């Protein structure tokens, strides 16, 4: 078999990308009066939930930092700290809230202990597809509800990527029915961890950098992380030979750029706009990147690592969606903002389901060649 470049290698030169995506903004800023450009420089720290330079998530966070510097002509520079370099992965939310760092790159479903509705702004089990998630956040009222939810914490956040459909996980043993799920210890986070618990498994929340060691040592029997691209990079195939999809647990995982609201509001208006648009630019770029490299990664798992890649049994999928509906709807009981988030999201989801047979779902269901 012909050798190929590592699948985590970027297909495009970062400098070329930044030049292409920022030229319009830089040109617009160059038209500002000279005193506006000569304002004070700002230095921010970004903390992340990801290992350093990890494909997709780690590199995506760095692209955002680089994009902000380029678009602002380095008036605002952002230094990235990977998980554990400044704060642990699961302390990103508090680090930004407390001002230890001005911004962070995270997955909002990690902050379920802060508010059970936070996962809606990343992904929830049985939820929205990537396109639908963008539709709800950008045009269905999701962003306004997110702003309201985070305001008491002194934070604001925006989508800063889309990972696309994930795989549900890696298992040491074959899954043939719900009986094979019961008793398993699986790495999983967010509302989908509660779904697995109700199916009889035990969910264990671990940051990405600790998953492989836990799987190797037997602390966990199975692990959910991402899709083929990221999972090949972690080497899960060395320990578990059964990989199952589709990722009904997180169909549209969307990392976010979260900022300290006071630090953000202290920026000049044009820099505030750059921060938001740097996050926006990563949404489509990362989704395309994951789509491309997950395809390559799948072939690597099948042809180079002899992994059994399978679809979850129908009874597991059916029960998963039933339990997911209960877990997601229960968040509405936590308060007024929670109810309004659930109602908005639920209305959008119903409309998306009605459209699906005549759109991508209908096309893909009949695409055979």
Short mmCIF file of C-alpha atoms in Angstrom, two decimals:
data_model
loop_
_atom_site.label_atom_id
_atom_site.label_comp_id
_atom_site.label_asym_id
_atom_site.label_seq_id
_atom_site.Cartn_x
_atom_site.Cartn_y
_atom_site.Cartn_z
CA UNK A 1 0.00 0.00 0.00
CA UNK A 2 1.38 3.41 -0.97
CA UNK A 3 2.59 5.55 1.88
CA UNK A 4 0.58 8.70 2.53
CA UNK A 5 1.29 11.82 4.50
CA UNK A 6 0.20 11.71 8.17
CA UNK A 7 -3.52 12.30 8.30
CA UNK A 8 -3.13 15.01 10.86
CA UNK A 9 -0.98 17.09 8.49
CA UNK A 10 -2.87 20.18 7.34
CA UNK A 11 -3.68 20.15 3.62
CA UNK A 12 -3.25 23.88 3.43
CA UNK A 13 -0.47 26.16 4.48
CA UNK A 14 -1.57 28.14 7.56
CA UNK A 15 0.01 31.32 6.33
CA UNK A 16 -1.74 31.07 3.00
CA UNK A 17 -5.02 30.46 4.75
CA UNK A 18 -4.64 33.44 7.03
CA UNK A 19 -3.66 35.63 4.11
CA UNK A 20 -6.70 34.53 2.16
CA UNK A 21 -9.23 34.83 4.98
CA UNK A 22 -8.05 38.05 6.52
CA UNK A 23 -7.16 40.24 3.59
CA UNK A 24 -10.62 41.81 3.48
CA UNK A 25 -10.66 42.61 7.18
CA UNK A 26 -7.09 43.94 7.20
CA UNK A 27 -7.91 46.12 4.21
CA UNK A 28 -10.97 47.47 6.03
CA UNK A 29 -8.93 48.26 9.12
CA UNK A 30 -6.29 50.02 7.02
CA UNK A 31 -8.90 52.58 6.05
CA UNK A 32 -9.35 53.69 9.66
CA UNK A 33 -7.77 56.97 10.74
CA UNK A 34 -4.14 56.61 11.80
CA UNK A 35 -4.83 57.25 15.52
CA UNK A 36 -7.22 54.27 15.60
CA UNK A 37 -4.51 51.94 14.33
CA UNK A 38 -1.95 53.41 16.71
CA UNK A 39 -3.92 52.51 19.83
CA UNK A 40 -2.44 50.48 22.66
CA UNK A 41 -1.57 46.88 22.01
CA UNK A 42 -3.34 44.11 23.91
CA UNK A 43 -1.94 40.76 25.05
CA UNK A 44 -4.35 37.96 25.87
CA UNK A 45 -3.91 34.42 27.13
CA UNK A 46 -6.03 31.58 25.75
CA UNK A 47 -6.38 28.37 27.78
CA UNK A 48 -7.73 25.24 26.13
CA UNK A 49 -9.15 21.85 27.00
CA UNK A 50 -6.94 20.09 24.45
CA UNK A 51 -3.45 18.58 24.31
CA UNK A 52 -0.85 20.78 22.65
CA UNK A 53 -1.10 20.86 18.84
CA UNK A 54 -3.75 18.14 18.90
CA UNK A 55 -5.22 17.71 15.40
CA UNK A 56 -8.43 19.64 14.82
CA UNK A 57 -9.09 20.98 18.29
CA UNK A 58 -5.63 22.09 19.39
CA UNK A 59 -4.62 23.30 15.94
CA UNK A 60 -8.01 24.96 15.48
CA UNK A 61 -7.57 26.95 18.68
CA UNK A 62 -4.15 28.05 17.46
CA UNK A 63 -5.63 29.13 14.13
CA UNK A 64 -8.06 31.38 15.99
CA UNK A 65 -5.22 32.96 17.96
CA UNK A 66 -3.18 33.44 14.77
CA UNK A 67 -6.19 34.83 12.93
CA UNK A 68 -6.85 37.43 15.65
CA UNK A 69 -3.24 38.59 15.49
CA UNK A 70 -3.25 38.82 11.69
CA UNK A 71 -6.63 40.53 11.39
CA UNK A 72 -5.69 43.12 14.03
CA UNK A 73 -2.23 43.74 12.55
CA UNK A 74 -0.96 42.37 15.87
CA UNK A 75 -2.72 45.01 17.93
CA UNK A 76 -4.26 42.06 19.80
CA UNK A 77 -2.04 39.04 20.27
CA UNK A 78 -3.23 35.84 21.89
CA UNK A 79 -0.83 33.34 23.45
CA UNK A 80 -2.23 29.82 23.60
CA UNK A 81 -1.77 27.50 26.57
CA UNK A 82 -2.70 23.86 26.03
CA UNK A 83 -4.42 21.80 28.71
CA UNK A 84 -2.20 21.58 31.78
CA UNK A 85 0.24 24.31 30.75
CA UNK A 86 -1.49 27.09 32.68
CA UNK A 87 -4.60 25.37 34.07
CA UNK A 88 -5.97 21.81 33.83
CA UNK A 89 -8.38 21.01 30.98
CA UNK A 90 -11.49 21.05 33.14
CA UNK A 91 -10.66 24.40 34.76
CA UNK A 92 -10.85 26.47 31.57
CA UNK A 93 -14.30 27.89 32.38
CA UNK A 94 -13.27 29.11 35.82
CA UNK A 95 -9.89 30.37 34.61
CA UNK A 96 -11.59 32.66 32.09
CA UNK A 97 -14.32 33.67 34.55
CA UNK A 98 -11.73 34.61 37.18
CA UNK A 99 -9.47 36.43 34.72
CA UNK A 100 -6.53 34.03 34.91
CA UNK A 101 -6.84 34.02 31.12
CA UNK A 102 -8.84 36.39 28.95
CA UNK A 103 -10.23 33.63 26.75
CA UNK A 104 -10.50 29.88 26.34
CA UNK A 105 -11.22 27.23 23.73
CA UNK A 106 -13.50 24.57 25.15
CA UNK A 107 -16.51 22.30 24.73
CA UNK A 108 -19.51 23.86 26.53
CA UNK A 109 -20.91 20.45 27.50
CA UNK A 110 -17.99 20.12 29.93
CA UNK A 111 -19.64 22.80 32.10
CA UNK A 112 -22.79 20.85 32.93
CA UNK A 113 -22.06 21.36 36.64
CA UNK A 114 -22.28 25.13 36.08
CA UNK A 115 -25.62 24.84 34.32
CA UNK A 116 -27.30 21.79 32.79
CA UNK A 117 -28.25 23.81 29.72
CA UNK A 118 -24.65 24.61 28.73
CA UNK A 119 -24.40 21.48 26.51
CA UNK A 120 -27.06 22.84 24.14
CA UNK A 121 -24.41 25.24 22.84
CA UNK A 122 -22.05 22.40 21.98
CA UNK A 123 -24.18 19.31 21.32
CA UNK A 124 -26.72 17.16 23.12
CA UNK A 125 -27.58 13.48 22.61
CA UNK A 126 -29.99 12.89 19.77
CA UNK A 127 -29.79 16.59 18.92
CA UNK A 128 -28.97 18.67 15.87
CA UNK A 129 -26.73 18.02 12.88
CA UNK A 130 -23.84 20.42 12.24
CA UNK A 131 -25.86 22.50 9.77
CA UNK A 132 -28.83 22.55 12.13
CA UNK A 133 -26.63 23.60 15.05
CA UNK A 134 -25.36 26.53 13.02
CA UNK A 135 -28.92 27.39 12.04
CA UNK A 136 -30.15 27.44 15.64
CA UNK A 137 -27.18 29.37 17.05
CA UNK A 138 -26.93 31.93 14.27
CA UNK A 139 -30.55 32.33 13.17
CA UNK A 140 -32.82 30.53 15.63
CA UNK A 141 -32.18 32.57 18.78
CA UNK A 142 -29.50 30.29 20.22
CA UNK A 143 -26.77 32.93 20.48
CA UNK A 144 -29.00 35.35 22.37
CA UNK A 145 -29.93 32.62 24.87
CA UNK A 146 -26.26 31.67 25.22
CA UNK A 147 -25.35 35.28 25.99
CA UNK A 148 -28.04 35.36 28.66
CA UNK A 149 -26.95 32.05 30.18
CA UNK A 150 -23.30 33.08 30.47
CA UNK A 151 -23.84 36.69 31.57
CA UNK A 152 -24.09 35.87 35.33
CA UNK A 153 -20.66 34.24 35.07
CA UNK A 154 -19.15 37.34 33.48
CA UNK A 155 -18.55 35.45 30.23
CA UNK A 156 -19.51 35.48 26.59
CA UNK A 157 -18.95 32.72 24.06
CA UNK A 158 -19.35 31.93 20.38
CA UNK A 159 -19.11 28.83 18.26
CA UNK A 160 -15.47 28.37 17.29
CA UNK A 161 -15.55 25.21 15.23
CA UNK A 162 -17.67 22.21 14.36
CA UNK A 163 -16.32 18.67 14.64
CA UNK A 164 -19.15 17.10 12.69
CA UNK A 165 -20.62 13.72 13.49
CA UNK A 166 -18.49 11.78 15.96
CA UNK A 167 -18.10 8.05 16.50
CA UNK A 168 -19.76 6.86 19.69
CA UNK A 169 -16.63 5.15 20.92
CA UNK A 170 -14.02 2.44 21.22
CA UNK A 171 -14.81 -0.82 23.00
CA UNK A 172 -12.62 -3.70 24.05
CA UNK A 173 -15.45 -6.15 23.39
CA UNK A 174 -18.18 -6.50 20.81
CA UNK A 175 -21.55 -4.78 21.37
CA UNK A 176 -24.44 -6.93 20.14
CA UNK A 177 -27.26 -5.72 22.37
CA UNK A 178 -28.11 -3.54 25.35
CA UNK A 179 -26.91 -6.34 27.62
CA UNK A 180 -23.36 -5.73 26.40
CA UNK A 181 -23.56 -2.07 27.44
CA UNK A 182 -24.63 -2.75 31.01
CA UNK A 183 -21.77 -2.68 33.50
CA UNK A 184 -19.27 -1.00 31.18
CA UNK A 185 -17.11 1.86 32.40
CA UNK A 186 -16.87 4.34 29.54
CA UNK A 187 -15.22 7.72 29.17
CA UNK A 188 -18.00 10.16 28.27
CA UNK A 189 -18.96 13.73 29.15
CA UNK A 190 -21.96 16.05 28.94
CA UNK A 191 -25.61 15.04 28.98
CA UNK A 192 -24.75 11.91 27.03
CA UNK A 193 -22.87 10.63 30.08
CA UNK A 194 -26.21 10.53 31.92
CA UNK A 195 -27.77 8.64 29.00
CA UNK A 196 -25.13 5.93 29.27
CA UNK A 197 -25.63 5.76 33.01
CA UNK A 198 -29.35 5.14 32.50
CA UNK A 199 -28.53 2.39 30.02
CA UNK A 200 -26.71 0.58 32.83
CA UNK A 201 -23.14 1.68 32.12
CA UNK A 202 -20.94 3.96 34.24
CA UNK A 203 -19.70 7.13 32.56
CA UNK A 204 -16.31 8.48 33.62
CA UNK A 205 -15.35 12.02 32.60
CA UNK A 206 -11.69 12.36 31.68
CA UNK A 207 -9.83 15.06 29.72
CA UNK A 208 -8.48 13.98 26.37
CA UNK A 209 -4.89 13.64 27.51
CA UNK A 210 -5.81 11.02 30.13
CA UNK A 211 -8.05 8.74 28.07
CA UNK A 212 -5.45 6.47 26.49
CA UNK A 213 -3.74 5.67 29.80
CA UNK A 214 -7.09 4.87 31.43
CA UNK A 215 -8.04 2.58 28.55
CA UNK A 216 -4.67 0.82 28.61
CA UNK A 217 -4.74 0.27 32.36
CA UNK A 218 -8.32 -1.01 32.44
CA UNK A 219 -9.66 1.89 34.48
CA UNK A 220 -12.25 2.18 31.71
CA UNK A 221 -13.58 -0.47 29.31
CA UNK A 222 -14.49 1.89 26.51
CA UNK A 223 -13.83 5.46 25.43
CA UNK A 224 -15.61 8.14 23.48
CA UNK A 225 -13.51 10.96 22.12
CA UNK A 226 -14.03 12.00 18.52
CA UNK A 227 -13.93 10.60 15.02
CA UNK A 228 -11.32 8.61 13.08
CA UNK A 229 -8.95 11.54 12.56
CA UNK A 230 -8.48 12.40 16.24
CA UNK A 231 -8.79 8.81 17.40
CA UNK A 232 -5.98 7.59 15.14
CA UNK A 233 -3.78 10.33 16.58
CA UNK A 234 -4.46 9.02 20.11
CA UNK A 235 -3.84 5.42 19.03
CA UNK A 236 -6.98 3.91 20.56
CA UNK A 237 -6.82 1.10 17.97
CA UNK A 238 -3.80 -0.28 19.84
CA UNK A 239 -5.99 -1.16 22.83
CA UNK A 240 -9.57 -1.55 21.57
CA UNK A 241 -10.42 -3.19 18.26
CA UNK A 242 -14.15 -2.41 18.13
CA UNK A 243 -15.20 1.07 17.05
CA UNK A 244 -18.89 1.97 16.79
CA UNK A 245 -20.87 4.71 15.11
CA UNK A 246 -22.83 6.78 14.45
CA UNK A 247 -22.21 9.41 17.10
CA UNK A 248 -25.77 9.75 18.30
CA UNK A 249 -24.37 11.07 21.57
CA UNK A 250 -22.93 14.24 20.02
CA UNK A 251 -24.05 14.72 16.42
CA UNK A 252 -22.71 18.27 16.08
CA UNK A 253 -19.96 18.86 18.63
CA UNK A 254 -19.10 22.57 18.49
CA UNK A 255 -16.12 23.90 20.45
CA UNK A 256 -16.46 27.48 21.60
CA UNK A 257 -14.33 30.55 22.14
CA UNK A 258 -15.25 31.80 25.60
CA UNK A 259 -14.08 35.25 26.72
CA UNK A 260 -13.97 37.15 29.98
CA UNK A 261 -16.68 39.74 29.43
CA UNK A 262 -14.84 42.56 31.22
CA UNK A 263 -11.68 41.93 29.18
CA UNK A 264 -13.70 41.74 25.99
CA UNK A 265 -15.58 44.97 26.66
CA UNK A 266 -12.30 46.75 27.40
CA UNK A 267 -11.22 46.19 23.78
CA UNK A 268 -11.87 48.81 21.11
CA UNK A 269 -14.92 47.98 19.01
CA UNK A 270 -12.92 46.89 15.97
CA UNK A 271 -10.95 44.38 18.08
CA UNK A 272 -14.17 43.03 19.60
CA UNK A 273 -15.42 42.44 16.07
CA UNK A 274 -12.18 40.69 15.11
CA UNK A 275 -12.43 38.31 18.08
CA UNK A 276 -15.98 37.32 17.13
CA UNK A 277 -15.21 36.91 13.44
CA UNK A 278 -12.04 34.92 14.13
CA UNK A 279 -14.22 32.40 15.96
CA UNK A 280 -16.84 32.44 13.19
CA UNK A 281 -14.20 31.74 10.53
CA UNK A 282 -13.16 28.54 12.30
CA UNK A 283 -16.67 27.01 12.27
CA UNK A 284 -16.83 26.14 8.58
CA UNK A 285 -13.10 25.59 8.23
CA UNK A 286 -12.93 23.02 11.02
CA UNK A 287 -16.05 21.20 9.79
CA UNK A 288 -14.50 20.85 6.36
CA UNK A 289 -11.22 19.71 7.88
CA UNK A 290 -12.90 17.04 10.00
CA UNK A 291 -14.97 15.84 7.05
CA UNK A 292 -11.86 15.45 4.89
CA UNK A 293 -9.59 13.82 7.44
CA UNK A 294 -12.20 11.59 9.06
CA UNK A 295 -12.61 9.95 5.67
CA UNK A 296 -8.87 9.36 5.43
CA UNK A 297 -8.77 8.24 9.05
CA UNK A 298 -11.50 5.67 8.50
CA UNK A 299 -9.53 4.07 5.67
CA UNK A 300 -6.48 3.98 7.94
CA UNK A 301 -8.45 2.19 10.67
CA UNK A 302 -9.84 -0.35 8.22
CA UNK A 303 -6.83 -1.00 6.02
CA UNK A 304 -3.81 -0.38 8.24
CA UNK A 305 -4.96 -1.18 11.78
CA UNK A 306 -7.53 -3.96 11.24
CA UNK A 307 -10.21 -2.27 13.36
CA UNK A 308 -13.77 -3.59 13.44
CA UNK A 309 -15.77 -0.47 12.57
CA UNK A 310 -19.46 -1.15 13.04
CA UNK A 311 -22.88 0.42 13.44
CA UNK A 312 -24.53 0.14 16.85
CA UNK A 313 -27.28 -2.50 17.02
CA UNK A 314 -30.78 -1.23 16.35
CA UNK A 315 -32.05 -1.94 19.86
CA UNK A 316 -29.21 0.10 21.35
CA UNK A 317 -29.89 3.00 18.98
CA UNK A 318 -33.64 2.89 19.61
CA UNK A 319 -33.24 2.91 23.37
CA UNK A 320 -30.52 5.56 23.16
CA UNK A 321 -32.87 8.02 21.46
CA UNK A 322 -35.66 7.28 23.94
CA UNK A 323 -33.47 7.92 26.99
CA UNK A 324 -31.82 10.92 25.33
CA UNK A 325 -35.19 12.61 24.86
CA UNK A 326 -35.88 12.25 28.59
CA UNK A 327 -32.45 13.50 29.70
CA UNK A 328 -32.51 16.51 27.40
CA UNK A 329 -36.08 17.54 28.27
CA UNK A 330 -35.38 17.35 32.02
CA UNK A 331 -33.02 20.33 31.74
CA UNK A 332 -36.07 22.57 31.24
CA UNK A 333 -37.00 21.99 34.89
CA UNK A 334 -33.96 23.88 36.23
CA UNK A 335 -35.26 27.43 35.79
CA UNK A 336 -36.73 30.00 33.45
CA UNK A 337 -33.64 30.36 31.23
CA UNK A 338 -33.35 26.56 31.02
CA UNK A 339 -36.95 26.21 29.93
CA UNK A 340 -36.58 28.90 27.30
CA UNK A 341 -33.40 27.30 25.95
CA UNK A 342 -35.07 23.90 25.71
CA UNK A 343 -38.24 25.32 24.12
CA UNK A 344 -36.26 27.26 21.51
CA UNK A 345 -34.01 24.31 20.69
CA UNK A 346 -36.91 21.84 20.64
CA UNK A 347 -38.96 24.00 18.26
CA UNK A 348 -36.00 24.34 15.91
CA UNK A 349 -35.34 20.59 16.04
CA UNK A 350 -38.94 19.75 15.11
CA UNK A 351 -38.78 22.06 12.11
CA UNK A 352 -35.45 20.53 11.07
CA UNK A 353 -36.89 17.01 11.33
CA UNK A 354 -39.77 18.00 9.06
CA UNK A 355 -37.35 19.39 6.49
CA UNK A 356 -34.82 16.53 6.62
CA UNK A 357 -36.54 14.01 4.24
CA UNK A 358 -36.55 16.66 1.51
CA UNK A 359 -33.01 17.86 2.16
CA UNK A 360 -29.68 16.18 3.00
CA UNK A 361 -31.20 13.22 4.85
CA UNK A 362 -33.48 12.37 1.94
CA UNK A 363 -30.61 12.66 -0.50
CA UNK A 364 -28.21 10.57 1.55
CA UNK A 365 -30.80 7.89 2.31
CA UNK A 366 -31.11 7.21 -1.40
CA UNK A 367 -27.52 7.81 -2.48
CA UNK A 368 -26.09 4.42 -3.34
CA UNK A 369 -23.41 5.11 -5.95
#
